[in-house]
Amino acid sequence: MEDNEIKQDFEVISSNRGGDKIVLNGYVYTKQKKVAKGLRWVCIRRDGCRGAAVTTELYKNAEETISHNHPPNPMDAEKSRRKSMMRNKASSKELYLNRKRMKVNSRIRGKRDWPPADNDQPFREISDTIHGFIPLYYPLNLIVDTPEFQRLRNIKQVAFTSYVFPNADHSRFVHCLGFVALIAHNELLLKS
């Protein structure tokens, strides 16, 4: 490596609105416009920083053209990376390919303090992607196995819930289990 070559830290990440941002030597830039050399990028800081960079249209040969009035903040770059990673993960199709969202655990796990001592029936837990583990006590643990309840797995109930829980199955089965979890939670709150 020659003395005049500087090792650059360069990365392309997605922005909040689906566009692109670049991270260059610890500074985060957003795309501003096309220029003769390719694309012009400006610093994301809005406090008077005029820092700018230029890349080719294929995001190669990044170089800083106007220096910044602040030191690089690694937290800005890390925050942008994490948000981009979460957005990519949430929009990936692999979340929707797994149709087996609910897993009924038929093994009796034991007794707990909830529900109150007057209902000392054994329970089983159902794993749900939204509510975690939902304990089902008698008679609910028997109702879940009936054909009438199991047919709810195939009936979709989407509406606006797909925006709230994008990785959920959105079947009536999941909705009913969520309702059971909500009732159990409210019962605990009322008893305490």
Coordinates of N, CA and C in Angstrom, one line a residue:
M1 N 0.8 -1.2 0.0 CA 0.0 0.0 0.0 C 0.9 1.2 0.0
E2 N 0.6 2.2 -0.9 CA 1.4 3.4 -0.9 C 1.0 4.3 0.2
D3 N 1.9 5.3 0.5 CA 1.6 6.3 1.5 C 0.4 7.2 1.3
N4 N 0.1 7.5 0.0 CA -1.0 8.4 -0.2 C -2.3 7.6 -0.3
E5 N -2.3 6.3 -0.2 CA -3.6 5.6 -0.2 C -4.1 5.5 1.3
I6 N -5.3 5.8 1.5 CA -5.9 5.7 2.8 C -7.0 4.6 2.8
K7 N -6.9 3.8 3.8 CA -7.8 2.7 3.9 C -9.2 3.3 4.3
Q8 N -10.2 3.0 3.5 CA -11.5 3.6 3.8 C -12.5 2.5 4.4
D9 N -13.3 3.0 5.3 CA -14.4 2.2 5.8 C -15.6 2.6 5.1
F10 N -16.1 1.7 4.2 CA -17.2 2.1 3.3 C -18.2 1.0 3.3
E11 N -19.5 1.4 3.4 CA -20.6 0.4 3.5 C -21.9 1.1 3.0
V12 N -22.7 0.3 2.3 CA -24.0 0.8 1.8 C -25.1 0.2 2.7
I13 N -26.0 1.0 3.2 CA -27.1 0.5 4.0 C -28.4 1.1 3.5
S14 N -29.5 0.5 3.8 CA -30.8 1.0 3.4 C -31.3 2.1 4.3
S15 N -32.0 3.1 3.8 CA -32.5 4.2 4.6 C -33.9 3.9 5.1
N16 N -34.5 4.8 5.8 CA -35.9 4.6 6.4 C -36.9 4.5 5.3
R17 N -36.7 5.2 4.2 CA -37.7 5.2 3.1 C -37.4 4.3 2.0
G18 N -36.5 3.4 2.2 CA -36.2 2.4 1.2 C -35.1 2.7 0.2
G19 N -34.5 3.9 0.4 CA -33.4 4.3 -0.4 C -32.1 3.8 0.1
D20 N -31.0 4.5 -0.2 CA -29.7 4.0 0.3 C -29.0 5.1 1.1
K21 N -28.2 4.7 2.0 CA -27.3 5.6 2.8 C -25.9 4.9 2.6
I22 N -24.9 5.7 2.8 CA -23.6 5.1 2.9 C -22.9 5.5 4.2
V23 N -22.0 4.7 4.7 CA -21.2 4.9 5.8 C -19.8 5.0 5.3
L24 N -19.1 6.1 5.4 CA -17.8 6.3 4.9 C -16.9 6.9 6.0
N25 N -15.9 6.1 6.5 CA -15.0 6.5 7.5 C -15.7 7.0 8.8
G26 N -16.8 6.4 9.1 CA -17.5 6.7 10.4 C -18.6 7.7 10.2
Y27 N -18.7 8.4 9.1 CA -19.8 9.4 8.8 C -20.9 8.7 8.0
V28 N -22.1 9.1 8.3 CA -23.3 8.5 7.6 C -23.8 9.6 6.6
Y29 N -24.0 9.2 5.3 CA -24.5 10.1 4.3 C -25.8 9.6 3.7
T30 N -26.6 10.6 3.2 CA -27.8 10.2 2.5 C -27.6 10.8 1.0
K31 N -28.3 10.1 0.1 CA -28.1 10.5 -1.3 C -28.8 11.8 -1.5
Q32 N -28.0 12.7 -2.2 CA -28.6 14.0 -2.5 C -29.0 14.2 -4.0
K33 N -28.1 13.9 -4.9 CA -28.4 14.1 -6.3 C -27.3 13.5 -7.2
K34 N -27.7 13.4 -8.5 CA -26.7 12.9 -9.4 C -25.8 14.1 -9.8
V35 N -24.5 13.8 -10.0 CA -23.6 14.8 -10.4 C -22.7 14.2 -11.6
A36 N -21.8 15.0 -12.1 CA -21.0 14.6 -13.3 C -20.2 13.3 -12.9
K37 N -19.7 13.2 -11.7 CA -18.8 12.1 -11.3 C -19.7 10.9 -10.9
G38 N -20.9 11.1 -10.6 CA -21.8 9.9 -10.2 C -22.9 10.4 -9.3
L39 N -22.8 10.1 -8.0 CA -23.8 10.5 -7.0 C -23.1 11.4 -5.9
R40 N -23.9 12.4 -5.5 CA -23.4 13.2 -4.4 C -24.2 12.8 -3.2
W41 N -23.5 12.7 -2.1 CA -24.0 12.3 -0.8 C -23.7 13.4 0.2
V42 N -24.7 13.7 1.1 CA -24.5 14.7 2.2 C -24.6 14.1 3.5
C43 N -24.0 14.7 4.5 CA -24.0 14.2 5.9 C -25.4 14.2 6.5
I44 N -25.7 13.2 7.3 CA -27.1 13.1 7.9 C -27.3 14.1 9.0
R45 N -26.2 14.7 9.5 CA -26.3 15.7 10.6 C -26.9 17.0 10.0
R46 N -27.9 17.5 10.7 CA -28.6 18.7 10.2 C -28.2 19.9 11.0
D47 N -27.1 19.9 11.7 CA -26.7 21.0 12.6 C -25.6 21.9 11.9
G48 N -25.8 22.1 10.6 CA -24.9 23.0 9.9 C -23.7 22.3 9.3
C49 N -23.6 21.0 9.4 CA -22.5 20.2 8.8 C -22.8 20.2 7.3
R50 N -21.7 20.6 6.5 CA -21.8 20.6 5.1 C -21.0 19.5 4.5
G51 N -20.7 18.5 5.3 CA -19.9 17.3 4.8 C -20.6 16.6 3.6
A52 N -19.8 16.3 2.6 CA -20.3 15.7 1.4 C -19.3 14.6 0.9
A53 N -19.8 13.7 0.1 CA -19.0 12.7 -0.5 C -19.6 12.4 -1.9
V54 N -18.7 11.8 -2.7 CA -19.1 11.5 -4.1 C -18.8 10.0 -4.3
T55 N -19.7 9.3 -5.0 CA -19.4 7.9 -5.4 C -19.8 7.8 -6.9
T56 N -19.4 6.7 -7.5 CA -20.0 6.4 -8.9 C -21.4 6.0 -8.7
E57 N -22.1 5.8 -9.8 CA -23.5 5.4 -9.7 C -23.7 4.0 -9.2
L58 N -22.6 3.2 -9.3 CA -22.6 1.9 -8.7 C -22.0 1.8 -7.3
Y59 N -21.9 2.9 -6.7 CA -21.4 3.1 -5.3 C -20.0 2.6 -5.2
K60 N -19.1 2.9 -6.2 CA -17.7 2.6 -6.1 C -16.9 3.9 -5.9
N61 N -15.7 3.8 -5.6 CA -14.7 4.9 -5.5 C -15.3 6.0 -4.7
A62 N -15.7 5.8 -3.5 CA -16.2 6.8 -2.6 C -15.1 7.7 -2.1
E63 N -15.4 9.0 -2.2 CA -14.4 9.9 -1.6 C -15.1 11.1 -1.0
E64 N -14.5 11.6 0.1 CA -15.1 12.8 0.8 C -14.7 14.0 0.0
T65 N -15.7 14.9 -0.3 CA -15.4 16.1 -1.1 C -15.4 17.3 -0.2
I66 N -16.2 17.4 0.8 CA -16.3 18.5 1.7 C -16.2 17.9 3.1
S67 N -15.2 18.4 3.9 CA -15.0 17.9 5.2 C -16.1 18.3 6.2
H68 N -16.2 17.5 7.3 CA -17.3 17.7 8.3 C -16.8 18.7 9.3
N69 N -17.8 19.3 10.0 CA -17.5 20.2 11.2 C -17.6 19.5 12.5
H70 N -17.6 18.2 12.5 CA -17.7 17.4 13.7 C -17.0 16.1 13.5
P71 N -16.6 15.4 14.6 CA -15.9 14.2 14.5 C -16.9 13.1 14.1
P72 N -16.4 11.9 13.6 CA -17.4 10.9 13.3 C -18.0 10.3 14.6
N73 N -19.2 10.0 14.5 CA -19.9 9.4 15.6 C -20.3 8.0 15.3
P74 N -19.6 7.0 16.0 CA -19.8 5.6 15.7 C -21.3 5.2 16.0
M75 N -21.9 5.9 16.9 CA -23.3 5.5 17.3 C -24.3 5.8 16.1
D76 N -24.0 6.9 15.4 CA -24.9 7.2 14.2 C -24.8 6.1 13.2
A77 N -23.6 5.7 12.9 CA -23.4 4.6 11.9 C -24.0 3.3 12.4
E78 N -23.8 3.0 13.7 CA -24.3 1.7 14.3 C -25.8 1.7 14.3
K79 N -26.4 2.9 14.6 CA -27.9 3.0 14.7 C -28.5 2.8 13.3
S80 N -27.8 3.4 12.3 CA -28.3 3.2 10.9 C -28.2 1.8 10.4
R81 N -27.1 1.2 10.8 CA -26.9 -0.3 10.4 C -27.9 -1.1 11.1
R82 N -28.2 -0.9 12.4 CA -29.2 -1.8 13.1 C -30.6 -1.6 12.5
K83 N -31.0 -0.3 12.2 CA -32.3 0.0 11.7 C -32.4 -0.7 10.3
S84 N -31.3 -0.6 9.5 CA -31.4 -1.3 8.2 C -31.5 -2.8 8.3
M85 N -30.8 -3.3 9.3 CA -30.8 -4.8 9.5 C -32.2 -5.2 9.9
M86 N -32.8 -4.5 10.8 CA -34.2 -4.8 11.3 C -35.2 -4.7 10.2
R87 N -35.0 -3.7 9.4 CA -36.0 -3.5 8.3 C -35.8 -4.6 7.2
N88 N -34.6 -5.0 6.9 CA -34.4 -6.1 6.0 C -34.9 -7.4 6.5
K89 N -34.8 -7.6 7.8 CA -35.2 -8.8 8.4 C -36.8 -8.9 8.4
A90 N -37.4 -7.7 8.7 CA -38.8 -7.7 8.8 C -39.5 -7.8 7.4
S91 N -38.8 -7.4 6.4 CA -39.4 -7.5 5.0 C -39.0 -8.7 4.3
S92 N -38.1 -9.6 4.9 CA -37.7 -10.8 4.2 C -38.9 -11.8 4.1
K93 N -38.9 -12.6 3.1 CA -40.0 -13.5 2.9 C -39.9 -14.7 3.7
E94 N -38.7 -15.0 4.3 CA -38.5 -16.2 5.0 C -39.4 -16.2 6.3
L95 N -39.8 -15.1 6.8 CA -40.7 -15.0 7.9 C -42.1 -15.6 7.6
Y96 N -42.5 -15.4 6.3 CA -43.8 -15.8 5.9 C -43.8 -17.3 5.4
L97 N -42.6 -17.8 5.0 CA -42.6 -19.2 4.5 C -42.9 -20.2 5.5
N98 N -42.6 -19.9 6.8 CA -42.7 -20.9 7.8 C -44.2 -20.9 8.3
R99 N -45.0 -21.9 7.8 CA -46.4 -21.9 8.1 C -46.7 -22.5 9.5
K100 N -45.7 -23.2 10.0 CA -45.9 -23.9 11.3 C -45.6 -22.9 12.4
R101 N -46.5 -22.0 12.7 CA -46.3 -21.0 13.7 C -46.6 -21.4 15.1
M102 N -47.6 -22.3 15.2 CA -48.0 -22.7 16.6 C -47.5 -24.1 16.8
K103 N -47.1 -24.3 18.0 CA -46.6 -25.6 18.4 C -47.3 -26.0 19.7
V104 N -48.1 -27.0 19.7 CA -48.9 -27.4 20.9 C -48.0 -28.4 21.7
N105 N -47.7 -28.1 22.9 CA -46.9 -29.0 23.7 C -47.8 -29.8 24.6
S106 N -47.9 -31.1 24.3 CA -48.9 -31.9 25.0 C -48.4 -32.4 26.3
R107 N -47.2 -32.3 26.6 CA -46.6 -32.8 27.8 C -47.0 -31.8 29.0
I108 N -47.4 -32.4 30.1 CA -47.8 -31.6 31.2 C -46.5 -31.1 31.9
R109 N -46.5 -29.8 32.1 CA -45.3 -29.2 32.6 C -45.3 -29.1 34.1
G110 N -46.4 -29.2 34.7 CA -46.5 -29.0 36.2 C -47.5 -28.0 36.6
K111 N -47.5 -27.6 37.8 CA -48.4 -26.7 38.4 C -47.7 -25.4 38.7
R112 N -48.4 -24.3 38.6 CA -47.9 -23.0 39.0 C -48.9 -22.3 39.9
D113 N -48.5 -21.1 40.3 CA -49.3 -20.3 41.2 C -50.6 -19.7 40.4
W114 N -50.4 -19.6 39.1 CA -51.6 -19.1 38.3 C -52.2 -20.3 37.6
P115 N -53.4 -20.5 37.5 CA -54.5 -19.7 38.2 C -54.5 -20.0 39.7
P116 N -55.4 -19.4 40.4 CA -55.4 -19.5 41.9 C -55.5 -21.0 42.3
A117 N -55.2 -21.2 43.6 CA -55.1 -22.6 44.1 C -56.4 -23.4 44.0
D118 N -57.5 -22.7 43.9 CA -58.8 -23.5 43.8 C -58.9 -24.2 42.4
N119 N -58.1 -23.9 41.5 CA -58.0 -24.5 40.2 C -56.7 -25.2 40.0
D120 N -56.4 -26.3 40.7 CA -55.1 -26.9 40.7 C -55.0 -27.9 39.5
Q121 N -55.6 -27.7 38.4 CA -55.5 -28.6 37.3 C -54.2 -28.5 36.6
P122 N -53.6 -29.6 36.1 CA -52.4 -29.4 35.3 C -52.6 -28.6 34.1
F123 N -51.6 -28.1 33.5 CA -51.8 -27.3 32.3 C -50.7 -27.7 31.3
R124 N -50.9 -27.2 30.1 CA -49.8 -27.3 29.1 C -49.6 -25.9 28.5
E125 N -48.5 -25.7 27.9 CA -48.1 -24.4 27.3 C -48.2 -24.5 25.8
I126 N -48.7 -23.4 25.2 CA -48.6 -23.3 23.8 C -47.7 -22.2 23.4
S127 N -46.8 -22.4 22.5 CA -45.8 -21.4 22.1 C -46.4 -20.6 21.0
D128 N -46.4 -19.2 21.2 CA -47.0 -18.3 20.2 C -46.0 -17.3 19.9
T129 N -45.9 -16.9 18.6 CA -44.9 -15.9 18.2 C -45.1 -14.5 18.8
I130 N -46.3 -14.2 19.1 CA -46.7 -12.9 19.6 C -46.6 -12.8 21.1
H131 N -47.3 -13.8 21.8 CA -47.5 -13.7 23.2 C -46.5 -14.6 24.0
G132 N -45.7 -15.3 23.3 CA -44.7 -16.2 24.0 C -45.4 -17.5 24.4
F133 N -45.2 -17.9 25.6 CA -45.8 -19.2 26.1 C -47.1 -18.9 26.8
I134 N -48.2 -19.5 26.4 CA -49.5 -19.3 26.9 C -49.9 -20.5 27.7
P135 N -50.1 -20.4 29.0 CA -50.5 -21.6 29.8 C -52.0 -21.9 29.6
L136 N -52.3 -23.1 29.3 CA -53.8 -23.5 29.1 C -54.2 -24.4 30.2
Y137 N -55.1 -24.0 31.0 CA -55.6 -24.8 32.1 C -56.9 -25.5 31.7
Y138 N -57.4 -26.4 32.5 CA -58.6 -27.1 32.3 C -59.8 -26.1 32.3
P139 N -60.7 -26.1 31.5 CA -61.0 -27.0 30.3 C -60.4 -26.5 29.0
L140 N -59.7 -25.3 29.0 CA -59.2 -24.8 27.8 C -58.2 -25.8 27.1
N141 N -57.4 -26.5 27.9 CA -56.4 -27.4 27.4 C -57.1 -28.5 26.6
L142 N -58.4 -28.8 26.9 CA -59.1 -29.9 26.2 C -59.8 -29.3 24.9
I143 N -60.2 -28.0 25.0 CA -60.9 -27.4 23.9 C -60.0 -27.2 22.7
V144 N -58.7 -26.9 23.0 CA -57.8 -26.6 21.9 C -57.6 -27.8 20.9
D145 N -57.8 -29.0 21.5 CA -57.6 -30.2 20.6 C -58.8 -30.6 19.8
T146 N -59.9 -30.0 20.0 CA -61.1 -30.3 19.3 C -61.0 -30.0 17.8
P147 N -61.7 -30.7 16.9 CA -61.6 -30.4 15.5 C -62.2 -29.0 15.2
E148 N -63.2 -28.6 16.0 CA -63.8 -27.3 15.8 C -62.8 -26.1 16.0
F149 N -62.0 -26.3 17.0 CA -61.0 -25.3 17.3 C -59.8 -25.4 16.4
Q150 N -59.4 -26.6 16.0 CA -58.3 -26.7 15.1 C -58.5 -26.2 13.7
R151 N -59.8 -26.2 13.3 CA -60.1 -25.7 11.9 C -59.9 -24.2 11.8
L152 N -59.8 -23.5 13.0 CA -59.5 -22.1 13.0 C -58.1 -21.8 12.5
R153 N -57.2 -22.8 12.4 CA -55.9 -22.5 11.9 C -55.9 -22.1 10.5
N154 N -56.9 -22.6 9.7 CA -57.0 -22.3 8.3 C -57.8 -21.1 7.9
I155 N -58.4 -20.4 8.9 CA -59.2 -19.3 8.6 C -58.4 -18.0 8.9
K156 N -58.2 -17.2 7.9 CA -57.3 -16.0 8.1 C -58.2 -14.9 8.6
Q157 N -57.5 -14.0 9.4 CA -58.1 -12.8 9.9 C -57.0 -11.7 9.8
V158 N -56.9 -11.1 8.7 CA -55.8 -10.2 8.5 C -56.1 -8.7 8.9
A159 N -56.8 -8.0 8.1 CA -57.1 -6.6 8.3 C -55.9 -5.8 8.6
F160 N -55.9 -4.9 9.7 CA -54.8 -4.1 10.0 C -53.8 -4.7 10.9
T161 N -54.1 -5.9 11.4 CA -53.1 -6.6 12.3 C -51.8 -7.0 11.6
S162 N -51.8 -7.1 10.3 CA -50.6 -7.4 9.6 C -49.6 -6.3 9.7
Y163 N -50.0 -5.0 9.9 CA -49.1 -3.9 10.2 C -48.6 -3.9 11.6
V164 N -49.4 -4.4 12.5 CA -49.0 -4.4 13.9 C -48.0 -5.6 14.2
F165 N -48.4 -6.8 13.8 CA -47.6 -8.0 13.9 C -47.3 -8.6 12.6
P166 N -46.3 -8.0 11.8 CA -46.1 -8.5 10.5 C -45.6 -10.0 10.4
N167 N -45.0 -10.5 11.5 CA -44.5 -11.9 11.4 C -45.5 -12.9 11.9
A168 N -46.7 -12.5 12.3 CA -47.7 -13.4 12.8 C -48.4 -14.2 11.7
D169 N -49.1 -15.3 12.1 CA -49.8 -16.2 11.2 C -51.1 -15.5 10.8
H170 N -51.7 -14.7 11.6 CA -53.0 -14.0 11.4 C -54.2 -15.0 11.1
S171 N -54.2 -16.1 11.8 CA -55.3 -17.0 11.7 C -56.2 -16.8 12.9
R172 N -57.5 -17.3 12.8 CA -58.4 -17.2 13.9 C -57.9 -18.0 15.1
F173 N -57.1 -19.0 14.8 CA -56.5 -19.8 15.9 C -55.6 -19.0 16.8
V174 N -54.7 -18.2 16.1 CA -53.8 -17.4 16.8 C -54.5 -16.3 17.5
H175 N -55.5 -15.7 16.9 CA -56.3 -14.7 17.5 C -57.0 -15.2 18.8
C176 N -57.6 -16.4 18.7 CA -58.2 -16.9 19.9 C -57.2 -17.2 21.1
L177 N -56.0 -17.7 20.7 CA -55.0 -17.9 21.7 C -54.5 -16.6 22.3
G178 N -54.4 -15.6 21.5 CA -54.1 -14.3 22.0 C -55.1 -13.7 23.0
F179 N -56.4 -14.0 22.6 CA -57.5 -13.6 23.5 C -57.4 -14.3 24.9
V180 N -57.1 -15.6 24.8 CA -56.9 -16.3 26.1 C -55.8 -15.7 26.9
A181 N -54.7 -15.4 26.3 CA -53.5 -14.8 27.0 C -53.9 -13.5 27.6
L182 N -54.7 -12.7 26.9 CA -55.1 -11.4 27.4 C -56.1 -11.5 28.6
I183 N -57.0 -12.5 28.5 CA -57.9 -12.7 29.6 C -57.1 -13.2 30.8
A184 N -56.1 -14.1 30.6 CA -55.3 -14.6 31.8 C -54.5 -13.5 32.4
H185 N -54.0 -12.6 31.6 CA -53.2 -11.4 32.1 C -54.1 -10.5 32.9
N186 N -55.3 -10.2 32.4 CA -56.3 -9.3 33.1 C -56.8 -10.0 34.4
E187 N -57.0 -11.3 34.4 CA -57.4 -12.0 35.6 C -56.3 -11.8 36.7
L188 N -55.0 -12.0 36.3 CA -54.0 -11.8 37.2 C -53.9 -10.4 37.8
L189 N -54.1 -9.4 36.9 CA -54.1 -8.0 37.4 C -55.3 -7.7 38.3
L190 N -56.5 -8.3 38.1 CA -57.6 -8.0 38.9 C -57.5 -8.7 40.3
K191 N -56.8 -9.9 40.3 CA -56.6 -10.6 41.6 C -55.6 -9.9 42.4
S192 N -54.6 -9.2 41.8 CA -53.6 -8.6 42.7 C -53.9 -7.2 43.2

